[in-house]
Coordinates of C-alpha atoms and ligand atoms in Angstrom, one line a residue:
M1 CA 11.5 17.9 11.5
Q2 CA 9.8 14.5 11.6
V3 CA 6.9 12.8 10.0
F4 CA 4.4 10.4 11.7
K5 CA 2.0 8.1 9.8
F6 CA -1.1 6.5 11.4
G7 CA -3.0 3.9 9.4
G8 CA -6.7 3.0 9.6
A9 CA -6.3 0.6 12.5
S10 CA -4.7 3.3 14.7
V11 CA -7.8 5.5 14.4
K12 CA -10.5 2.9 14.3
D13 CA -12.5 4.1 17.4
A14 CA -12.5 6.7 20.0
D15 CA -10.0 5.0 22.3
S16 CA -7.6 4.7 19.4
V17 CA -7.9 8.4 18.5
C18 CA -7.0 9.2 22.1
N19 CA -4.0 7.0 21.9
V20 CA -2.8 8.8 18.7
G21 CA -3.0 12.0 20.7
K22 CA -0.9 10.5 23.5
I23 CA 1.7 9.3 21.0
I24 CA 1.9 12.7 19.4
E25 CA 2.4 14.4 22.8
Q26 CA 4.9 11.9 24.0
F27 CA 7.0 11.4 20.9
G28 CA 6.2 14.3 18.6
S29 CA 7.8 17.2 20.4
D30 CA 11.3 16.5 19.1
G31 CA 11.4 19.4 16.5
S32 CA 8.5 20.1 14.2
L33 CA 6.0 17.5 13.1
L34 CA 3.8 16.6 10.2
V35 CA 1.2 13.8 10.8
V36 CA -0.3 11.7 7.9
I37 CA -3.5 9.9 8.8
S38 CA -5.5 7.3 6.8
A39 CA -9.3 6.7 6.8
M40 CA -10.7 5.3 10.0
G41 CA -10.7 1.5 10.4
K42 CA -12.1 -0.1 7.2
M43 CA -13.8 3.1 5.9
T44 CA -12.0 3.0 2.5
N45 CA -13.6 -0.4 1.9
A46 CA -17.0 1.1 3.0
F47 CA -16.6 4.0 0.6
E48 CA -15.8 1.6 -2.2
A49 CA -19.0 -0.4 -1.5
L50 CA -20.9 2.9 -1.4
L51 CA -19.5 3.9 -4.7
N52 CA -20.4 0.6 -6.4
T53 CA -24.0 1.0 -5.3
L54 CA -24.0 4.6 -6.5
W55 CA -22.6 3.7 -9.8
K56 CA -25.3 1.1 -10.4
S57 CA -27.9 3.7 -9.5
E58 CA -29.1 1.5 -6.7
N59 CA -30.3 2.8 -3.3
Y60 CA -27.1 3.6 -1.4
M61 CA -28.7 4.7 1.8
S62 CA -27.6 1.7 3.8
E63 CA -23.9 2.1 2.9
W64 CA -24.0 5.8 3.3
G65 CA -25.9 5.5 6.6
R66 CA -23.2 3.1 7.9
I67 CA -20.4 5.5 7.0
R68 CA -22.1 8.4 8.7
K69 CA -23.0 6.5 11.8
Y70 CA -19.4 5.1 12.2
H71 CA -17.9 8.6 12.3
L72 CA -20.7 10.2 14.4
D73 CA -20.5 7.4 17.0
I74 CA -16.8 8.1 17.4
I75 CA -17.4 11.8 18.1
Y76 CA -20.2 11.1 20.6
E77 CA -17.8 8.8 22.5
L78 CA -14.8 11.0 22.1
F79 CA -16.2 14.3 23.3
E80 CA -17.8 14.4 26.7
E81 CA -18.5 18.1 26.6
E82 CA -21.7 18.7 24.7
Q83 CA -20.3 21.9 23.0
N84 CA -17.4 19.9 21.7
A85 CA -19.5 17.2 20.4
I86 CA -21.7 19.7 18.6
E87 CA -18.7 21.4 17.0
A88 CA -17.3 18.1 15.9
E89 CA -20.6 17.1 14.5
E90 CA -20.8 20.3 12.5
I91 CA -17.4 19.6 11.0
L92 CA -18.5 16.2 9.9
L93 CA -21.9 17.3 8.6
A94 CA -20.2 19.9 6.4
L95 CA -18.1 17.1 4.8
F96 CA -21.2 14.9 4.5
N97 CA -23.0 17.7 2.7
E98 CA -20.1 18.2 0.3
L99 CA -20.1 14.5 -0.5
E100 CA -23.9 14.4 -1.0
S101 CA -23.5 17.1 -3.6
V102 CA -20.9 14.9 -5.4
F103 CA -23.4 12.0 -5.3
M104 CA -26.1 14.2 -6.9
S105 CA -23.8 15.3 -9.7
I106 CA -22.7 11.8 -10.9
E107 CA -22.7 11.4 -14.6
H108 CA -22.8 7.8 -15.6
N109 CA -21.3 8.4 -19.0
K110 CA -18.1 9.7 -17.3
N111 CA -15.0 7.8 -16.1
Y112 CA -15.6 5.5 -13.1
D113 CA -12.0 5.9 -11.9
E114 CA -12.2 9.6 -11.9
L115 CA -15.3 9.5 -9.8
Y116 CA -13.7 7.0 -7.5
D117 CA -10.9 9.6 -6.8
K118 CA -13.5 12.3 -6.1
I119 CA -15.3 10.2 -3.5
I120 CA -12.9 7.7 -1.9
G121 CA -10.6 10.2 -0.3
Y122 CA -13.4 11.5 1.9
G123 CA -12.5 8.7 4.3
E124 CA -9.2 10.5 4.9
L125 CA -10.8 13.9 5.0
L126 CA -13.3 12.9 7.6
S127 CA -10.7 11.1 9.7
T128 CA -8.1 13.9 9.7
R129 CA -10.8 16.6 10.5
L130 CA -11.9 14.6 13.4
V131 CA -8.5 13.8 14.8
A132 CA -7.3 17.4 14.3
Y133 CA -10.3 18.7 16.2
H134 CA -9.6 16.2 19.0
L135 CA -6.0 17.2 19.2
M136 CA -6.9 20.9 19.3
Q137 CA -9.3 20.2 22.2
S138 CA -6.4 18.4 24.0
G139 CA -4.4 21.6 23.8
L140 CA -2.1 20.8 20.9
D141 CA -1.3 23.6 18.4
V142 CA -2.4 21.8 15.2
V143 CA -3.3 22.9 11.7
W144 CA -5.4 20.8 9.3
I145 CA -4.1 20.8 5.8
D146 CA -5.9 19.4 2.7
A147 CA -3.3 17.2 1.0
R148 CA -5.1 17.7 -2.3
K149 CA -3.6 21.2 -2.3
V150 CA -0.1 20.0 -1.7
I151 CA 0.4 16.7 -3.5
V152 CA 0.3 17.4 -7.2
T153 CA -0.1 14.4 -9.5
D154 CA -0.9 13.5 -13.1
S155 CA -4.4 12.3 -14.0
S156 CA -3.8 8.5 -13.7
W157 CA -6.9 8.0 -11.6
R158 CA -6.5 5.5 -8.7
S159 CA -2.8 5.2 -9.1
A160 CA -1.6 8.8 -9.8
N161 CA 2.0 9.7 -10.3
V162 CA 3.5 12.5 -8.3
D163 CA 4.7 15.7 -9.9
W164 CA 7.7 16.1 -7.6
D165 CA 8.7 19.6 -8.7
A166 CA 5.2 21.0 -8.5
T167 CA 4.7 19.3 -5.1
Q168 CA 8.0 20.7 -3.8
K169 CA 6.7 24.2 -4.6
R170 CA 3.4 23.6 -2.9
V171 CA 5.2 22.2 0.2
G172 CA 7.1 25.5 0.3
E173 CA 3.9 27.6 -0.1
E174 CA 1.5 25.6 2.0
L175 CA 3.5 24.0 4.8
L176 CA 6.8 25.6 5.7
N177 CA 5.3 28.7 7.6
Y178 CA 3.2 26.5 9.8
L179 CA 6.1 24.2 10.6
E180 CA 8.4 27.1 11.3
S181 CA 5.9 28.6 13.7
G182 CA 5.8 25.3 15.6
K183 CA 2.4 24.1 14.5
I184 CA 1.7 20.4 14.2
I185 CA 0.4 19.7 10.7
I186 CA -2.3 17.1 10.4
T187 CA -2.9 15.9 6.8
Q188 CA -4.2 13.0 4.8
G189 CA -2.4 10.1 3.2
F190 CA -3.4 8.5 -0.1
I191 CA -4.8 11.6 -1.8
G192 CA -3.6 14.4 -4.1
A193 CA -5.0 16.4 -7.0
N194 CA -4.0 17.0 -10.6
A195 CA -3.0 20.4 -11.9
E196 CA -6.7 21.2 -12.5
M197 CA -7.4 20.4 -8.8
S198 CA -9.4 17.3 -9.6
P199 CA -8.8 14.8 -6.7
T200 CA -6.6 11.8 -7.4
T201 CA -5.5 8.8 -5.2
L202 CA -2.1 7.1 -5.1
G203 CA -3.3 3.5 -4.9
R204 CA -4.8 1.5 -2.1
E205 CA -2.8 1.5 1.1
G206 CA -0.9 4.5 -0.3
S207 CA -0.7 6.5 2.9
D208 CA 2.7 5.2 3.7
Y209 CA 3.9 6.6 0.3
S210 CA 2.3 10.0 1.1
A211 CA 4.2 10.1 4.3
A212 CA 7.4 9.3 2.5
I213 CA 6.7 12.1 -0.1
F214 CA 6.3 14.7 2.7
A215 CA 9.4 13.4 4.4
N216 CA 11.4 13.6 1.3
L217 CA 10.3 17.1 0.3
L218 CA 10.6 18.5 3.9
N219 CA 14.0 16.8 4.4
A220 CA 12.7 15.2 7.5
K221 CA 15.2 13.9 10.1
K222 CA 13.1 10.7 10.4
I223 CA 9.7 9.2 9.7
T224 CA 7.7 6.8 12.0
I225 CA 4.9 4.5 10.8
W226 CA 2.8 3.5 13.8
K227 CA 1.3 0.1 13.3
D228 CA -0.6 -2.6 15.1
V229 CA 2.4 -4.9 14.8
Q230 CA 5.8 -4.7 16.6
G231 CA 7.7 -3.7 13.5
V232 CA 8.8 -5.6 10.4
L233 CA 8.9 -9.4 10.8
N234 CA 10.9 -11.7 8.6
T235 CA 7.8 -13.6 7.6
D236 CA 4.1 -13.9 8.1
P237 CA 3.5 -15.2 11.6
K238 CA 0.2 -16.8 10.6
I239 CA 2.2 -19.1 8.4
F240 CA 5.4 -19.4 10.4
P241 CA 4.7 -18.6 14.1
E242 CA 8.5 -18.5 14.8
A243 CA 8.7 -15.2 12.8
Q244 CA 11.4 -12.9 14.0
L245 CA 11.4 -9.1 14.3
F246 CA 14.0 -7.1 12.5
A247 CA 15.6 -4.5 14.7
Y248 CA 17.3 -3.1 11.7
L249 CA 16.7 -3.5 8.0
S250 CA 18.4 -1.9 5.0
Y251 CA 16.3 0.1 2.5
Q252 CA 17.1 -2.4 -0.2
E253 CA 15.8 -5.4 1.9
A254 CA 12.7 -3.5 3.0
A255 CA 11.9 -2.5 -0.6
E256 CA 12.3 -6.1 -1.8
M257 CA 10.2 -7.6 0.9
S258 CA 7.3 -5.1 0.5
Y259 CA 7.4 -5.4 -3.3
H260 CA 7.2 -9.2 -2.9
G261 CA 4.1 -9.1 -0.7
A262 CA 5.2 -8.3 2.9
S263 CA 2.3 -6.0 3.7
V264 CA 3.9 -4.1 6.5
I265 CA 4.8 -1.1 4.3
H266 CA 3.7 0.1 0.9
P267 CA 6.3 -0.8 -1.7
K268 CA 6.6 2.7 -3.0
T269 CA 7.6 4.1 0.4
I270 CA 11.2 3.3 0.4
K271 CA 12.6 5.1 -2.6
P272 CA 11.8 8.7 -1.5
L273 CA 13.4 8.0 1.9
Q274 CA 16.5 6.3 0.5
E275 CA 17.0 9.2 -1.8
K276 CA 17.4 11.6 1.1
N277 CA 18.8 9.0 3.5
I278 CA 15.9 9.4 6.0
P279 CA 15.5 6.6 8.5
L280 CA 12.1 4.9 8.7
Y281 CA 10.9 3.5 12.0
V282 CA 8.1 1.0 12.1
R283 CA 6.7 0.9 15.6
S284 CA 3.7 -0.4 17.5
F285 CA 1.1 2.2 18.6
L286 CA -0.1 -0.4 21.1
D287 CA 3.2 -1.0 22.7
T288 CA 5.1 2.3 22.5
Q289 CA 7.9 1.1 24.8
K290 CA 9.3 -1.1 22.1
S291 CA 11.6 0.4 19.6
G292 CA 10.3 -1.6 16.6
T293 CA 12.3 -1.8 13.3
C294 CA 14.6 0.9 12.0
I295 CA 15.1 0.9 8.2
D296 CA 18.0 2.9 6.9
N297 CA 21.1 2.9 4.7
T298 CA 23.3 0.6 6.9
V299 CA 23.7 -2.8 5.3
S300 CA 26.3 -4.6 7.4
R301 CA 23.8 -5.8 10.0
K302 CA 23.1 -9.4 11.1
I303 CA 21.4 -10.9 8.1
I304 CA 18.4 -13.1 8.7
P305 CA 16.4 -14.8 5.9
S306 CA 13.0 -13.3 5.1
I307 CA 10.0 -15.0 3.4
S308 CA 7.3 -13.0 1.8
F309 CA 4.1 -14.2 0.2
R310 CA 2.1 -12.8 -2.7
R311 CA -1.1 -14.2 -4.2
G312 CA -2.6 -13.9 -7.6
M313 CA 0.5 -14.8 -9.6
Y314 CA 0.5 -16.3 -13.1
L315 CA 2.6 -19.1 -14.7
M316 CA 2.9 -19.9 -18.3
M317 CA 4.5 -23.3 -19.1
L318 CA 5.6 -24.5 -22.5
E319 CA 6.7 -28.1 -22.8
S320 CA 8.0 -29.8 -25.9
K321 CA 5.5 -32.4 -27.2
S322 CA 7.8 -33.6 -30.0
F323 CA 10.8 -34.7 -28.0
G324 CA 12.8 -32.1 -29.9
F325 CA 15.1 -29.9 -27.8
L326 CA 14.1 -26.3 -27.1
E327 CA 15.1 -24.0 -29.8
T328 CA 15.8 -21.1 -27.5
Q329 CA 16.3 -18.4 -30.1
K330 CA 13.1 -19.3 -32.0
I331 CA 10.9 -19.5 -28.9
L332 CA 12.3 -16.2 -27.5
E333 CA 11.6 -14.5 -30.8
I334 CA 7.9 -15.6 -30.8
L335 CA 7.4 -14.8 -27.1
K336 CA 9.0 -11.3 -27.4
G337 CA 5.7 -9.6 -27.1
V338 CA 4.7 -11.1 -23.8
F339 CA 7.7 -10.0 -21.8
S340 CA 6.9 -7.0 -19.7
D341 CA 7.7 -5.4 -16.4
E342 CA 5.4 -7.8 -14.6
V343 CA 7.6 -10.8 -15.4
L344 CA 9.1 -12.3 -12.2
F345 CA 11.3 -15.0 -13.6
V346 CA 11.9 -17.1 -16.7
H347 CA 13.0 -20.7 -16.2
F348 CA 14.5 -22.6 -19.1
N349 CA 15.6 -26.1 -19.6
R350 CA 16.2 -28.1 -22.7
M351 CA 12.6 -29.4 -22.8
G352 CA 10.8 -26.2 -22.4
L353 CA 10.4 -23.1 -20.3
S354 CA 8.1 -21.4 -17.8
I355 CA 7.5 -17.7 -17.3
A356 CA 6.1 -16.4 -14.0
S357 CA 4.4 -13.1 -14.0
E358 CA 2.4 -10.8 -11.8
E359 CA -0.2 -10.4 -14.5
K360 CA -1.8 -12.9 -16.8
F361 CA -0.5 -12.7 -20.4
S362 CA -3.0 -12.1 -23.2
L363 CA -1.9 -14.6 -25.9
S364 CA -3.0 -13.8 -29.4
D365 CA -4.3 -16.5 -31.7
D366 CA -1.3 -16.0 -33.9
L367 CA 1.1 -16.7 -31.0
L368 CA -0.9 -19.8 -30.0
E369 CA -0.6 -21.1 -33.5
Q370 CA 3.1 -20.6 -33.6
I371 CA 3.6 -22.3 -30.2
N372 CA 1.7 -25.2 -31.5
F373 CA 3.6 -25.2 -34.8
L374 CA 6.9 -25.4 -32.9
G375 CA 5.7 -28.5 -31.1
F376 CA 5.0 -27.1 -27.7
E377 CA 2.2 -27.8 -25.3
L378 CA 1.0 -24.7 -23.5
K379 CA -0.2 -24.7 -19.9
E380 CA -1.4 -21.6 -18.1
L381 CA -2.0 -21.4 -14.3
N382 CA -3.6 -18.5 -12.5
D383 CA -4.0 -17.3 -8.9
L384 CA -0.8 -19.0 -7.7
L385 CA 1.0 -18.2 -4.5
M386 CA 4.5 -16.7 -4.8
I387 CA 6.9 -17.5 -2.0
Y388 CA 9.9 -15.1 -2.1
V389 CA 13.0 -15.7 0.0
K390 CA 15.6 -13.1 0.5
N391 CA 19.0 -14.2 2.1
P392 CA 18.1 -17.9 2.2
D393 CA 19.9 -20.1 4.7
S394 CA 20.8 -23.7 4.0
N395 CA 17.5 -25.4 5.0
I396 CA 14.8 -22.9 3.8
E397 CA 14.3 -24.5 0.5
Q398 CA 13.6 -27.8 2.1
V399 CA 11.1 -26.3 4.5
I400 CA 9.3 -24.7 1.6
R401 CA 9.2 -27.7 -0.6
K402 CA 7.9 -29.8 2.3
R403 CA 5.1 -27.4 2.9
W404 CA 3.9 -26.5 -0.6
R405 CA 3.8 -28.3 -3.9
I406 CA 6.1 -26.1 -6.0
L407 CA 5.2 -25.7 -9.7
S408 CA 8.2 -23.7 -10.7
S409 CA 11.1 -21.9 -9.0
Q410 CA 14.2 -20.0 -9.5
T411 CA 16.8 -19.8 -6.9
D412 CA 20.3 -18.5 -6.3
K413 CA 22.4 -17.6 -3.3
Y414 CA 20.6 -14.4 -2.5
R415 CA 17.0 -14.9 -3.6
M416 CA 14.6 -17.7 -4.2
Y417 CA 11.3 -17.5 -6.0
F418 CA 8.7 -20.3 -5.7
L419 CA 5.3 -20.6 -7.4
A420 CA 2.8 -22.9 -5.7
E421 CA -0.9 -23.7 -5.7
P422 CA -2.0 -21.6 -2.7
E423 CA -4.2 -24.1 -1.1
E424 CA -1.9 -27.0 -1.5
I425 CA -0.1 -27.1 1.8
I426 CA 1.3 -30.6 2.0
Ligands
LIG501 N1 -7.2 4.5 3.3 C1 -6.5 4.0 2.2 C2 -6.7 2.5 2.0 O1 -7.2 1.9 2.9 C3 -5.1 4.4 2.2 C4 -4.3 3.8 3.3 O2 -4.8 3.4 4.3 O3 -3.1 3.8 3.2 O4 -6.3 2.0 1.0
MG502 MG1 -6.6 2.2 5.1

């Protein structure tokens, strides 16, 4: 069996939905198929805006009207036959009504994140209902599945953790029969539910991860993420127009690149695939002739450098004011509390040190006092750009230092981290 994943851009309007149908017909008949689909276009952002208005008890009619109109416009364009348009409209209206009853029941003293998970996933529910109906009208044998009944998570609202054993059981109960009888399963990315059936979400852009979860638990032969780009590029073409496409990439490299900011796949996607050695294809839904990028276990491929970018990084610098040399032991002892999983690198020299992190540190008054007492000047910098190079070649460092003013870095033969002021392109 195989898994397809279509993101928001691939279902953003009626033509795109038709294109998804064509891809499923052309490439999906090789064994059984499960299709994971995201919310249409930028609908998740639209739902977030709606929720913010609702939460402030402001009039939400304009946001809500925009969401409704967006979906309704798509069905009026998609279905020429009046009867089909009416049926599709009924499907949407039922979901709109369900949502409205959630709006009515909002309790402002409750947890915002919990409410977020109740509402935001409707982007996916609407989109998959609509695509499933379209595919059925095109003659495909599809079944729509509510992912909240399959993906079991804990209650960490907005970034829920999957309960793999419970989900495996549900996959057996809810999906296997359909796949065995040759039906194409259409389901949502990004959403699940806790053991009490309260909806949860896996984190923004989490649909890739959902597809990988299904692929893992169904022992898929392969998974394809259909995107509006050709595949995985070695860097951001907006910054380096000479970016190259990877024909092949190892799991390890793909995981590192996505973790360090390459936005082409969600960072959590790789692990469940690597575990079962399932190849991941990243391909263009616009140019289906091209084979895109294949990510798998093979490592001995032509290695080209990759450069990823991530914003919002933090740098803490300590410099000796007293011309004394760094007392490494002492300073490490007092900084013990700030080290966490978010730290990217620590850079020491005899006059001081810098620590780069994904998150800002919260420094207690006591710690500040000790830093001062040991004769250090503290500097904190926020919102920095991280430039991450994997497999550097001999001139990359020079190219980067020419372009950005680097505040701190750590480099070795295999990886280089640079922190720079984002706007400061020299
Ligand atoms: N629709 C969700 C989002 O935009 C999940 C996804 O697209 O992967 O974050
Ligand atoms: Mg999306």
